[in-house]
Amino acid sequence: MFEVVVGHSNDPDSQEAVAEILEQCLSALAGKTPQAGILYAAIDFEHDLILEKIYQQFPQLELIGGTTDGEISSQLGFQDDSLTIMLFCSDEVKIRAGIGKEASQRPSIAVKQAISLAKAEIDREVSLCIALPDGLKSNGVVLIKALKQELGSKATIVGGFTADSWRFEQTYQFYQRQVLTDTIPVLLFSGNLLVSCGVNSGWNPIGKKSQVTKVKQNILYEVDGKPALDFYRYYLGDLFPSLEYPLAVYEPDNHKFYLRAPNGYDRELGTINFLADIPEGSFVQITETTREAILSSSEVSMQDAMERYPGYKPAAALFFSCAARRQVLGTKAKEEYQMVKQHLQFDLPSCGFYSNGEIAPLEKYGATLFHNETFITVLLGTK
């Protein structure tokens, strides 16, 4: 048995919102006790109060979560400033939560702490890891590298980086009853679990591939031996780097790309700052898109996940979409989930959020990567 229920409230009052999501979940659970859960909350809620109420109802719950830039669920679709929870019940899949602290200062140690804590009561191979790290203080590329080292190649690693409604002040992560910052909470699944992922952005590369010849983490200095800003100007003219024109990054021996979104530049130095690291020696292209293509990419992501799903009928869907996508889409952001829902083959309990970066493998058996401006679909179920 592997069952999933979802609760979602757009009531701005924390007490009323948590009461509503608990009422919805208790009705759907029909007497079953959930083993684990994921909670997504808008930044202005009273998070301590919400967790207290959840644990009064489910004192043994293995819970992680975090703050967002918008929430998605099968209950209410896309919402802003809302509260949503997904609960897992199973007698064949073991699910355990872990937390690693000071993730920005000690990323490898924080990841090891989180995985070790979660694996303490798991006696089988981990098949899935959901990670929800701090979306402002953490280096996403470094954390994902550490997760892969700890979990090996057989575990699928997915997730999103917590957000704070585009304020860029402080995000919060949830672990059990605690509200934290600068941490990496994880939820590990082991047992008879089936997983598939779909990854798509809607941005299309233009021009020829060029090589990154000088970079320092997320600061791009040179492309093909010339200032990075000149590379952008060659294709965009007077348009300067922005969220609407991210870079497609191709690592060696990989024909598929992931996106890196620019968030600043220096005219004098000719450098461009990006929201995540770019590997030296990788190949890049400018990308362009339309709002219609961005919306369609959520549909493609869902379709790819469905085609890759190794079973007949998944039990739940998780979504991770980028806060930058929401900025580019504006008032059309609510249509992302509508596009997905139109093509769901089953009435799946689903839950997700708008994040400060996404975590997923590009291909079915590929390595997990850090993404910008991308829509991730994750399907879960059992045989």
mmCIF file of C-alpha atoms in Angstrom:
data_model
loop_
_atom_site.group_PDB
_atom_site.id
_atom_site.type_symbol
_atom_site.label_atom_id
_atom_site.label_comp_id
_atom_site.label_asym_id
_atom_site.label_seq_id
_atom_site.Cartn_x
_atom_site.Cartn_y
_atom_site.Cartn_z
ATOM 1 C CA MET A 1 0.000 0.000 0.000
ATOM 2 C CA PHE A 2 1.241 3.472 -0.940
ATOM 3 C CA GLU A 3 -1.316 6.252 -0.620
ATOM 4 C CA VAL A 4 -0.908 10.004 -0.787
ATOM 5 C CA VAL A 5 -3.236 12.794 0.340
ATOM 6 C CA VAL A 6 -2.999 16.567 -0.097
ATOM 7 C CA GLY A 7 -4.339 19.541 1.832
ATOM 8 C CA HIS A 8 -4.260 23.143 0.596
ATOM 9 C CA SER A 9 -5.583 26.394 2.056
ATOM 10 C CA ASN A 10 -5.371 29.969 0.805
ATOM 11 C CA ASP A 11 -6.656 31.423 4.080
ATOM 12 C CA PRO A 12 -4.185 34.150 5.154
ATOM 13 C CA ASP A 13 -4.673 33.346 8.851
ATOM 14 C CA SER A 14 -2.166 30.714 10.025
ATOM 15 C CA GLN A 15 -4.558 29.139 12.544
ATOM 16 C CA GLU A 16 -7.356 28.843 10.007
ATOM 17 C CA ALA A 17 -5.076 27.667 7.204
ATOM 18 C CA VAL A 18 -3.502 24.810 9.163
ATOM 19 C CA ALA A 19 -6.914 23.763 10.494
ATOM 20 C CA GLU A 20 -8.216 23.604 6.917
ATOM 21 C CA ILE A 21 -5.349 21.511 5.512
ATOM 22 C CA LEU A 22 -5.556 19.107 8.457
ATOM 23 C CA GLU A 23 -9.311 18.714 8.005
ATOM 24 C CA GLN A 24 -8.848 17.942 4.303
ATOM 25 C CA CYS A 25 -6.101 15.396 5.016
ATOM 26 C CA LEU A 26 -7.952 13.651 7.848
ATOM 27 C CA SER A 27 -10.989 13.250 5.616
ATOM 28 C CA ALA A 28 -8.901 11.749 2.801
ATOM 29 C CA LEU A 29 -6.864 9.527 5.148
ATOM 30 C CA ALA A 30 -10.041 7.836 6.428
ATOM 31 C CA GLY A 31 -8.397 6.623 9.619
ATOM 32 C CA LYS A 32 -4.935 5.815 8.202
ATOM 33 C CA THR A 33 -1.840 7.258 9.888
ATOM 34 C CA PRO A 34 0.624 9.062 7.617
ATOM 35 C CA GLN A 35 4.279 8.122 7.838
ATOM 36 C CA ALA A 36 5.802 11.272 6.345
ATOM 37 C CA GLY A 37 4.979 14.606 4.775
ATOM 38 C CA ILE A 38 6.135 17.697 2.881
ATOM 39 C CA LEU A 39 4.897 21.157 3.868
ATOM 40 C CA TYR A 40 5.122 24.274 1.679
ATOM 41 C CA ALA A 41 4.252 27.660 3.163
ATOM 42 C CA ALA A 42 4.254 31.310 2.135
ATOM 43 C CA ILE A 43 6.877 33.390 3.917
ATOM 44 C CA ASP A 44 4.465 35.448 6.080
ATOM 45 C CA PHE A 45 2.745 32.568 7.888
ATOM 46 C CA GLU A 46 3.395 31.760 11.564
ATOM 47 C CA HIS A 47 5.418 28.672 10.774
ATOM 48 C CA ASP A 48 6.020 27.613 14.397
ATOM 49 C CA LEU A 49 2.294 27.620 15.077
ATOM 50 C CA ILE A 50 1.569 25.619 11.924
ATOM 51 C CA LEU A 51 4.105 22.920 12.787
ATOM 52 C CA GLU A 52 2.807 22.745 16.360
ATOM 53 C CA LYS A 53 -0.730 22.072 15.123
ATOM 54 C CA ILE A 54 0.448 19.445 12.635
ATOM 55 C CA TYR A 55 2.365 17.578 15.328
ATOM 56 C CA GLN A 56 -0.549 17.711 17.745
ATOM 57 C CA GLN A 57 -2.420 15.694 15.127
ATOM 58 C CA PHE A 58 0.468 13.517 13.859
ATOM 59 C CA PRO A 59 3.129 13.314 16.611
ATOM 60 C CA GLN A 60 5.275 10.708 14.807
ATOM 61 C CA LEU A 61 5.290 12.348 11.377
ATOM 62 C CA GLU A 62 8.553 12.462 9.405
ATOM 63 C CA LEU A 63 8.204 15.977 7.992
ATOM 64 C CA ILE A 64 10.280 18.370 5.916
ATOM 65 C CA GLY A 65 9.342 21.536 4.050
ATOM 66 C CA GLY A 66 10.079 25.178 3.463
ATOM 67 C CA THR A 67 8.984 28.631 2.364
ATOM 68 C CA THR A 68 8.142 29.380 -1.238
ATOM 69 C CA ASP A 69 7.450 31.886 -4.007
ATOM 70 C CA GLY A 70 4.069 30.315 -4.731
ATOM 71 C CA GLU A 71 2.382 26.958 -4.181
ATOM 72 C CA ILE A 72 0.763 24.317 -6.422
ATOM 73 C CA SER A 73 -1.573 21.438 -5.584
ATOM 74 C CA SER A 74 -4.299 19.214 -6.969
ATOM 75 C CA GLN A 75 -6.655 20.846 -4.450
ATOM 76 C CA LEU A 76 -6.387 24.514 -5.440
ATOM 77 C CA GLY A 77 -4.023 24.611 -8.418
ATOM 78 C CA PHE A 78 -1.625 27.593 -8.346
ATOM 79 C CA GLN A 79 -1.890 29.894 -5.346
ATOM 80 C CA ASP A 80 0.072 32.790 -3.924
ATOM 81 C CA ASP A 81 0.574 33.150 -0.137
ATOM 82 C CA SER A 82 -0.991 29.791 0.685
ATOM 83 C CA LEU A 83 -0.261 26.647 2.717
ATOM 84 C CA THR A 84 -0.136 23.126 1.286
ATOM 85 C CA ILE A 85 0.891 19.706 2.580
ATOM 86 C CA MET A 86 1.383 16.243 1.062
ATOM 87 C CA LEU A 87 1.198 13.204 3.353
ATOM 88 C CA PHE A 88 2.452 9.696 2.563
ATOM 89 C CA CYS A 89 0.989 6.441 3.904
ATOM 90 C CA SER A 90 2.696 3.116 3.160
ATOM 91 C CA ASP A 91 3.384 -0.314 4.595
ATOM 92 C CA GLU A 92 5.928 -1.188 1.875
ATOM 93 C CA VAL A 93 7.965 2.019 1.547
ATOM 94 C CA LYS A 94 9.946 3.376 4.498
ATOM 95 C CA ILE A 95 10.283 7.179 4.584
ATOM 96 C CA ARG A 96 12.594 9.050 6.954
ATOM 97 C CA ALA A 97 13.576 12.717 7.342
ATOM 98 C CA GLY A 98 16.968 14.233 8.097
ATOM 99 C CA ILE A 99 18.499 17.674 8.539
ATOM 100 C CA GLY A 100 21.943 19.163 7.985
ATOM 101 C CA LYS A 101 22.826 22.550 9.469
ATOM 102 C CA GLU A 102 25.207 25.358 8.425
ATOM 103 C CA ALA A 103 24.825 24.231 4.823
ATOM 104 C CA SER A 104 26.453 27.356 3.398
ATOM 105 C CA GLN A 105 29.573 27.063 5.552
ATOM 106 C CA ARG A 106 29.963 23.280 5.686
ATOM 107 C CA PRO A 107 28.021 21.860 2.732
ATOM 108 C CA SER A 108 29.588 18.393 2.689
ATOM 109 C CA ILE A 109 29.236 17.977 6.460
ATOM 110 C CA ALA A 110 25.658 19.280 6.389
ATOM 111 C CA VAL A 111 24.694 16.789 3.678
ATOM 112 C CA LYS A 112 26.379 13.937 5.522
ATOM 113 C CA GLN A 113 24.486 14.891 8.707
ATOM 114 C CA ALA A 114 21.154 14.993 6.902
ATOM 115 C CA ILE A 115 21.621 11.687 5.091
ATOM 116 C CA SER A 116 23.032 9.899 8.143
ATOM 117 C CA LEU A 117 20.128 11.037 10.319
ATOM 118 C CA ALA A 118 17.529 9.946 7.775
ATOM 119 C CA LYS A 119 19.249 6.612 7.053
ATOM 120 C CA ALA A 120 19.575 5.661 10.730
ATOM 121 C CA GLU A 121 16.348 3.633 10.602
ATOM 122 C CA ILE A 122 16.533 2.584 6.941
ATOM 123 C CA ASP A 123 17.887 -0.907 6.320
ATOM 124 C CA ARG A 124 17.326 -1.003 2.552
ATOM 125 C CA GLU A 125 18.806 0.855 -0.379
ATOM 126 C CA VAL A 126 17.574 4.442 -0.771
ATOM 127 C CA SER A 127 15.601 4.858 -4.000
ATOM 128 C CA LEU A 128 14.578 8.527 -3.728
ATOM 129 C CA CYS A 129 15.839 11.642 -1.961
ATOM 130 C CA ILE A 130 13.787 14.840 -1.829
ATOM 131 C CA ALA A 131 15.921 17.810 -0.751
ATOM 132 C CA LEU A 132 14.693 21.325 0.106
ATOM 133 C CA PRO A 133 17.812 23.402 0.916
ATOM 134 C CA ASP A 134 18.077 27.086 1.777
ATOM 135 C CA GLY A 135 17.580 29.015 -1.452
ATOM 136 C CA LEU A 136 19.589 32.115 -0.586
ATOM 137 C CA LYS A 137 22.642 31.018 1.387
ATOM 138 C CA SER A 138 23.417 27.638 -0.187
ATOM 139 C CA ASN A 139 25.602 26.830 -3.175
ATOM 140 C CA GLY A 140 23.277 24.501 -5.060
ATOM 141 C CA VAL A 141 25.933 22.900 -7.248
ATOM 142 C CA VAL A 142 28.125 22.046 -4.252
ATOM 143 C CA LEU A 143 25.218 20.627 -2.230
ATOM 144 C CA ILE A 144 24.046 18.425 -5.101
ATOM 145 C CA LYS A 145 27.572 17.107 -5.621
ATOM 146 C CA ALA A 146 27.686 16.170 -1.927
ATOM 147 C CA LEU A 147 24.260 14.496 -2.121
ATOM 148 C CA LYS A 148 25.419 12.363 -5.049
ATOM 149 C CA GLN A 149 28.561 11.341 -3.161
ATOM 150 C CA GLU A 150 26.543 10.297 -0.109
ATOM 151 C CA LEU A 151 23.732 8.483 -1.926
ATOM 152 C CA GLY A 152 25.502 6.967 -4.931
ATOM 153 C CA SER A 153 24.221 6.628 -8.467
ATOM 154 C CA LYS A 154 21.167 4.418 -7.803
ATOM 155 C CA ALA A 155 19.158 6.977 -5.799
ATOM 156 C CA THR A 156 17.085 9.542 -7.664
ATOM 157 C CA ILE A 157 17.645 13.012 -6.178
ATOM 158 C CA VAL A 158 15.034 15.738 -6.703
ATOM 159 C CA GLY A 159 13.825 18.879 -4.988
ATOM 160 C CA GLY A 160 13.844 22.637 -4.899
ATOM 161 C CA PHE A 161 15.549 25.448 -3.023
ATOM 162 C CA THR A 162 13.371 27.362 -0.569
ATOM 163 C CA ALA A 163 12.267 30.901 -1.459
ATOM 164 C CA ASP A 164 10.847 34.036 0.154
ATOM 165 C CA SER A 165 8.503 35.560 -2.442
ATOM 166 C CA TRP A 166 11.293 37.327 -4.350
ATOM 167 C CA ARG A 167 12.378 39.388 -1.326
ATOM 168 C CA PHE A 168 15.861 37.852 -1.190
ATOM 169 C CA GLU A 169 16.078 38.374 2.571
ATOM 170 C CA GLN A 170 15.738 34.989 4.288
ATOM 171 C CA THR A 171 14.125 31.648 3.545
ATOM 172 C CA TYR A 172 13.069 29.018 6.066
ATOM 173 C CA GLN A 173 13.278 25.247 6.062
ATOM 174 C CA PHE A 174 11.125 22.896 8.157
ATOM 175 C CA TYR A 175 12.275 19.720 9.871
ATOM 176 C CA GLN A 176 9.865 17.951 12.205
ATOM 177 C CA ARG A 177 8.738 20.703 14.625
ATOM 178 C CA GLN A 178 11.602 23.090 13.830
ATOM 179 C CA VAL A 179 11.731 26.243 11.696
ATOM 180 C CA LEU A 180 15.332 26.710 10.512
ATOM 181 C CA THR A 181 17.540 28.590 8.073
ATOM 182 C CA ASP A 182 20.825 27.768 6.294
ATOM 183 C CA THR A 183 19.964 24.053 6.398
ATOM 184 C CA ILE A 184 19.289 21.147 4.067
ATOM 185 C CA PRO A 185 16.272 18.993 5.015
ATOM 186 C CA VAL A 186 15.909 15.688 3.172
ATOM 187 C CA LEU A 187 13.268 12.975 2.909
ATOM 188 C CA LEU A 188 14.592 9.527 1.992
ATOM 189 C CA PHE A 189 12.439 6.756 0.511
ATOM 190 C CA SER A 190 13.431 3.080 0.496
ATOM 191 C CA GLY A 191 11.566 -0.037 -0.518
ATOM 192 C CA ASN A 192 9.287 -0.920 -3.391
ATOM 193 C CA LEU A 193 9.117 2.596 -4.872
ATOM 194 C CA LEU A 194 8.795 3.559 -8.547
ATOM 195 C CA VAL A 195 10.003 7.010 -9.640
ATOM 196 C CA SER A 196 10.200 8.998 -12.868
ATOM 197 C CA CYS A 197 11.157 12.587 -13.708
ATOM 198 C CA GLY A 198 10.354 15.066 -16.446
ATOM 199 C CA VAL A 199 12.524 18.159 -16.970
ATOM 200 C CA ASN A 200 11.789 21.008 -19.378
ATOM 201 C CA SER A 201 12.229 24.764 -19.498
ATOM 202 C CA GLY A 202 10.760 26.092 -22.759
ATOM 203 C CA TRP A 203 13.894 28.087 -23.624
ATOM 204 C CA ASN A 204 15.535 27.378 -26.995
ATOM 205 C CA PRO A 205 19.255 27.870 -27.772
ATOM 206 C CA ILE A 206 20.252 30.256 -30.558
ATOM 207 C CA GLY A 207 23.569 30.717 -32.346
ATOM 208 C CA LYS A 208 26.596 28.447 -32.224
ATOM 209 C CA LYS A 209 27.965 26.704 -29.153
ATOM 210 C CA SER A 210 30.817 28.606 -27.551
ATOM 211 C CA GLN A 211 33.211 27.507 -24.822
ATOM 212 C CA VAL A 212 33.525 28.936 -21.332
ATOM 213 C CA THR A 213 37.211 29.898 -21.111
ATOM 214 C CA LYS A 214 37.237 31.803 -17.805
ATOM 215 C CA VAL A 215 34.807 31.545 -14.903
ATOM 216 C CA LYS A 216 34.908 31.734 -11.116
ATOM 217 C CA GLN A 217 31.988 29.779 -9.727
ATOM 218 C CA ASN A 218 28.939 31.838 -10.816
ATOM 219 C CA ILE A 219 30.843 34.798 -12.297
ATOM 220 C CA LEU A 220 31.424 34.367 -16.019
ATOM 221 C CA TYR A 221 34.488 36.249 -17.300
ATOM 222 C CA GLU A 222 35.154 34.956 -20.803
ATOM 223 C CA VAL A 223 33.497 32.941 -23.558
ATOM 224 C CA ASP A 224 35.759 31.858 -26.441
ATOM 225 C CA GLY A 225 38.478 34.036 -24.915
ATOM 226 C CA LYS A 226 36.382 37.223 -25.109
ATOM 227 C CA PRO A 227 34.487 39.144 -22.392
ATOM 228 C CA ALA A 228 31.247 37.429 -21.440
ATOM 229 C CA LEU A 229 29.264 40.619 -21.931
ATOM 230 C CA ASP A 230 30.485 40.847 -25.536
ATOM 231 C CA PHE A 231 29.156 37.329 -26.092
ATOM 232 C CA TYR A 232 25.693 38.464 -25.008
ATOM 233 C CA ARG A 233 25.849 41.680 -27.012
ATOM 234 C CA TYR A 234 26.762 39.788 -30.179
ATOM 235 C CA TYR A 235 23.392 38.020 -30.094
ATOM 236 C CA LEU A 236 21.206 40.500 -28.220
ATOM 237 C CA GLY A 237 22.562 43.872 -29.328
ATOM 238 C CA ASP A 238 21.531 46.542 -26.831
ATOM 239 C CA LEU A 239 19.685 44.034 -24.618
ATOM 240 C CA PHE A 240 21.656 43.249 -21.493
ATOM 241 C CA PRO A 241 21.644 39.861 -19.690
ATOM 242 C CA SER A 242 18.355 39.207 -17.913
ATOM 243 C CA LEU A 243 16.141 36.379 -16.683
ATOM 244 C CA GLU A 244 14.511 36.286 -20.111
ATOM 245 C CA TYR A 245 17.793 35.231 -21.781
ATOM 246 C CA PRO A 246 19.469 32.521 -19.676
ATOM 247 C CA LEU A 247 22.432 30.472 -20.855
ATOM 248 C CA ALA A 248 22.085 26.886 -22.042
ATOM 249 C CA VAL A 249 25.021 24.999 -20.492
ATOM 250 C CA TYR A 250 26.323 21.774 -22.025
ATOM 251 C CA GLU A 251 28.795 19.821 -19.950
ATOM 252 C CA PRO A 252 31.355 17.622 -21.773
ATOM 253 C CA ASP A 253 29.857 14.460 -23.322
ATOM 254 C CA ASN A 254 26.289 15.667 -22.705
ATOM 255 C CA HIS A 255 24.056 16.641 -25.618
ATOM 256 C CA LYS A 256 21.364 18.046 -23.316
ATOM 257 C CA PHE A 257 21.622 21.385 -21.551
ATOM 258 C CA TYR A 258 20.571 22.930 -18.274
ATOM 259 C CA LEU A 259 19.909 26.638 -17.730
ATOM 260 C CA ARG A 260 21.827 29.299 -15.856
ATOM 261 C CA ALA A 261 19.987 32.580 -15.275
ATOM 262 C CA PRO A 262 21.931 35.873 -15.172
ATOM 263 C CA ASN A 263 21.244 38.235 -12.264
ATOM 264 C CA GLY A 264 23.740 41.056 -12.828
ATOM 265 C CA TYR A 265 26.731 42.235 -14.844
ATOM 266 C CA ASP A 266 29.735 44.572 -14.731
ATOM 267 C CA ARG A 267 30.096 46.797 -17.795
ATOM 268 C CA GLU A 268 33.703 47.738 -17.050
ATOM 269 C CA LEU A 269 34.929 44.181 -16.457
ATOM 270 C CA GLY A 270 32.606 42.621 -19.032
ATOM 271 C CA THR A 271 31.562 39.941 -16.526
ATOM 272 C CA ILE A 272 28.126 38.433 -15.876
ATOM 273 C CA ASN A 273 26.844 37.070 -12.571
ATOM 274 C CA PHE A 274 24.602 33.991 -12.663
ATOM 275 C CA LEU A 275 22.336 32.390 -10.079
ATOM 276 C CA ALA A 276 24.529 29.261 -9.942
ATOM 277 C CA ASP A 277 27.984 28.004 -10.867
ATOM 278 C CA ILE A 278 29.025 27.334 -14.474
ATOM 279 C CA PRO A 279 31.806 24.775 -15.166
ATOM 280 C CA GLU A 280 34.920 25.993 -16.952
ATOM 281 C CA GLY A 281 35.318 24.231 -20.293
ATOM 282 C CA SER A 282 31.587 23.713 -20.734
ATOM 283 C CA PHE A 283 29.833 24.933 -23.874
ATOM 284 C CA VAL A 284 27.098 27.572 -23.802
ATOM 285 C CA GLN A 285 24.462 29.187 -25.993
ATOM 286 C CA ILE A 286 22.151 32.150 -25.497
ATOM 287 C CA THR A 287 18.506 31.077 -25.251
ATOM 288 C CA GLU A 288 15.224 32.748 -26.035
ATOM 289 C CA THR A 289 11.585 31.901 -25.433
ATOM 290 C CA THR A 290 7.986 33.083 -25.411
ATOM 291 C CA ARG A 291 5.465 32.924 -22.604
ATOM 292 C CA GLU A 292 3.569 30.291 -24.591
ATOM 293 C CA ALA A 293 6.709 28.135 -24.846
ATOM 294 C CA ILE A 294 7.343 28.431 -21.095
ATOM 295 C CA LEU A 295 3.784 27.330 -20.360
ATOM 296 C CA SER A 296 4.005 24.440 -22.830
ATOM 297 C CA SER A 297 7.197 23.210 -21.178
ATOM 298 C CA SER A 298 5.291 22.272 -18.020
ATOM 299 C CA GLU A 299 3.085 20.052 -20.184
ATOM 300 C CA VAL A 300 6.176 18.477 -21.833
ATOM 301 C CA SER A 301 7.726 17.887 -18.421
ATOM 302 C CA MET A 302 4.589 16.024 -17.306
ATOM 303 C CA GLN A 303 4.389 13.995 -20.510
ATOM 304 C CA ASP A 304 8.059 12.973 -20.254
ATOM 305 C CA ALA A 305 7.583 11.856 -16.645
ATOM 306 C CA MET A 306 4.531 9.803 -17.665
ATOM 307 C CA GLU A 307 6.385 8.141 -20.540
ATOM 308 C CA ARG A 308 9.320 7.270 -18.281
ATOM 309 C CA TYR A 309 7.220 5.982 -15.395
ATOM 310 C CA PRO A 310 8.109 2.284 -14.982
ATOM 311 C CA GLY A 311 4.722 1.196 -13.634
ATOM 312 C CA TYR A 312 1.090 1.430 -14.675
ATOM 313 C CA LYS A 313 -0.408 4.120 -12.468
ATOM 314 C CA PRO A 314 1.564 6.551 -10.276
ATOM 315 C CA ALA A 315 0.223 7.430 -6.845
ATOM 316 C CA ALA A 316 1.318 11.068 -6.701
ATOM 317 C CA ALA A 317 3.035 13.906 -8.543
ATOM 318 C CA LEU A 318 5.502 16.464 -7.209
ATOM 319 C CA PHE A 319 6.252 19.719 -9.023
ATOM 320 C CA PHE A 320 9.204 22.089 -8.695
ATOM 321 C CA SER A 321 9.045 25.257 -10.789
ATOM 322 C CA CYS A 322 11.404 28.231 -10.717
ATOM 323 C CA ALA A 323 10.539 31.566 -9.126
ATOM 324 C CA ALA A 324 12.227 33.215 -12.132
ATOM 325 C CA ARG A 325 9.725 31.481 -14.454
ATOM 326 C CA ARG A 326 6.967 33.012 -12.393
ATOM 327 C CA GLN A 327 8.526 36.456 -12.787
ATOM 328 C CA VAL A 328 8.755 36.088 -16.568
ATOM 329 C CA LEU A 329 5.229 34.656 -16.832
ATOM 330 C CA GLY A 330 3.659 37.334 -14.625
ATOM 331 C CA THR A 331 -0.105 36.855 -14.363
ATOM 332 C CA LYS A 332 0.105 33.776 -16.596
ATOM 333 C CA ALA A 333 1.974 31.774 -13.929
ATOM 334 C CA LYS A 334 -1.278 30.170 -12.782
ATOM 335 C CA GLU A 335 -1.597 28.561 -16.219
ATOM 336 C CA GLU A 336 1.451 26.309 -15.680
ATOM 337 C CA TYR A 337 -0.450 23.864 -13.512
ATOM 338 C CA GLN A 338 -3.527 24.177 -15.723
ATOM 339 C CA MET A 339 -1.411 22.982 -18.666
ATOM 340 C CA VAL A 340 -0.179 20.040 -16.604
ATOM 341 C CA LYS A 341 -3.619 19.103 -15.348
ATOM 342 C CA GLN A 342 -5.078 18.956 -18.866
ATOM 343 C CA HIS A 343 -2.708 16.129 -19.711
ATOM 344 C CA LEU A 344 -2.820 14.092 -16.510
ATOM 345 C CA GLN A 345 -3.809 10.550 -17.392
ATOM 346 C CA PHE A 346 -5.003 9.973 -13.824
ATOM 347 C CA ASP A 347 -6.482 12.143 -11.086
ATOM 348 C CA LEU A 348 -3.233 12.318 -9.120
ATOM 349 C CA PRO A 349 -2.734 13.929 -5.720
ATOM 350 C CA SER A 350 -0.103 16.551 -6.488
ATOM 351 C CA CYS A 351 1.851 19.215 -4.678
ATOM 352 C CA GLY A 352 4.660 21.629 -5.512
ATOM 353 C CA PHE A 353 6.148 25.074 -5.175
ATOM 354 C CA TYR A 354 8.028 27.878 -6.907
ATOM 355 C CA SER A 355 11.661 27.637 -5.854
ATOM 356 C CA ASN A 356 15.010 29.432 -6.030
ATOM 357 C CA GLY A 357 16.483 26.591 -8.092
ATOM 358 C CA GLU A 358 15.458 23.054 -9.016
ATOM 359 C CA ILE A 359 17.063 19.629 -8.494
ATOM 360 C CA ALA A 360 16.598 16.727 -10.922
ATOM 361 C CA PRO A 361 18.416 14.513 -13.430
ATOM 362 C CA LEU A 362 18.257 15.682 -17.045
ATOM 363 C CA GLU A 363 17.779 12.171 -18.398
ATOM 364 C CA LYS A 364 16.217 8.930 -17.192
ATOM 365 C CA TYR A 365 19.440 7.460 -15.858
ATOM 366 C CA GLY A 366 21.476 10.657 -15.868
ATOM 367 C CA ALA A 367 23.222 12.471 -13.040
ATOM 368 C CA THR A 368 21.275 14.916 -10.899
ATOM 369 C CA LEU A 369 21.897 18.589 -11.705
ATOM 370 C CA PHE A 370 21.025 22.060 -10.441
ATOM 371 C CA HIS A 371 18.624 23.947 -12.706
ATOM 372 C CA ASN A 372 17.391 27.506 -13.174
ATOM 373 C CA GLU A 373 14.081 28.514 -14.803
ATOM 374 C CA THR A 374 12.956 24.900 -15.241
ATOM 375 C CA PHE A 375 9.787 22.913 -14.541
ATOM 376 C CA ILE A 376 10.353 19.546 -12.847
ATOM 377 C CA THR A 377 7.739 16.774 -12.610
ATOM 378 C CA VAL A 378 8.310 13.787 -10.297
ATOM 379 C CA LEU A 379 5.937 10.806 -10.306
ATOM 380 C CA LEU A 380 5.833 8.323 -7.408
ATOM 381 C CA GLY A 381 4.179 4.967 -6.977
ATOM 382 C CA THR A 382 4.732 1.289 -6.251
ATOM 383 C CA LYS A 383 4.511 -1.971 -8.156
#
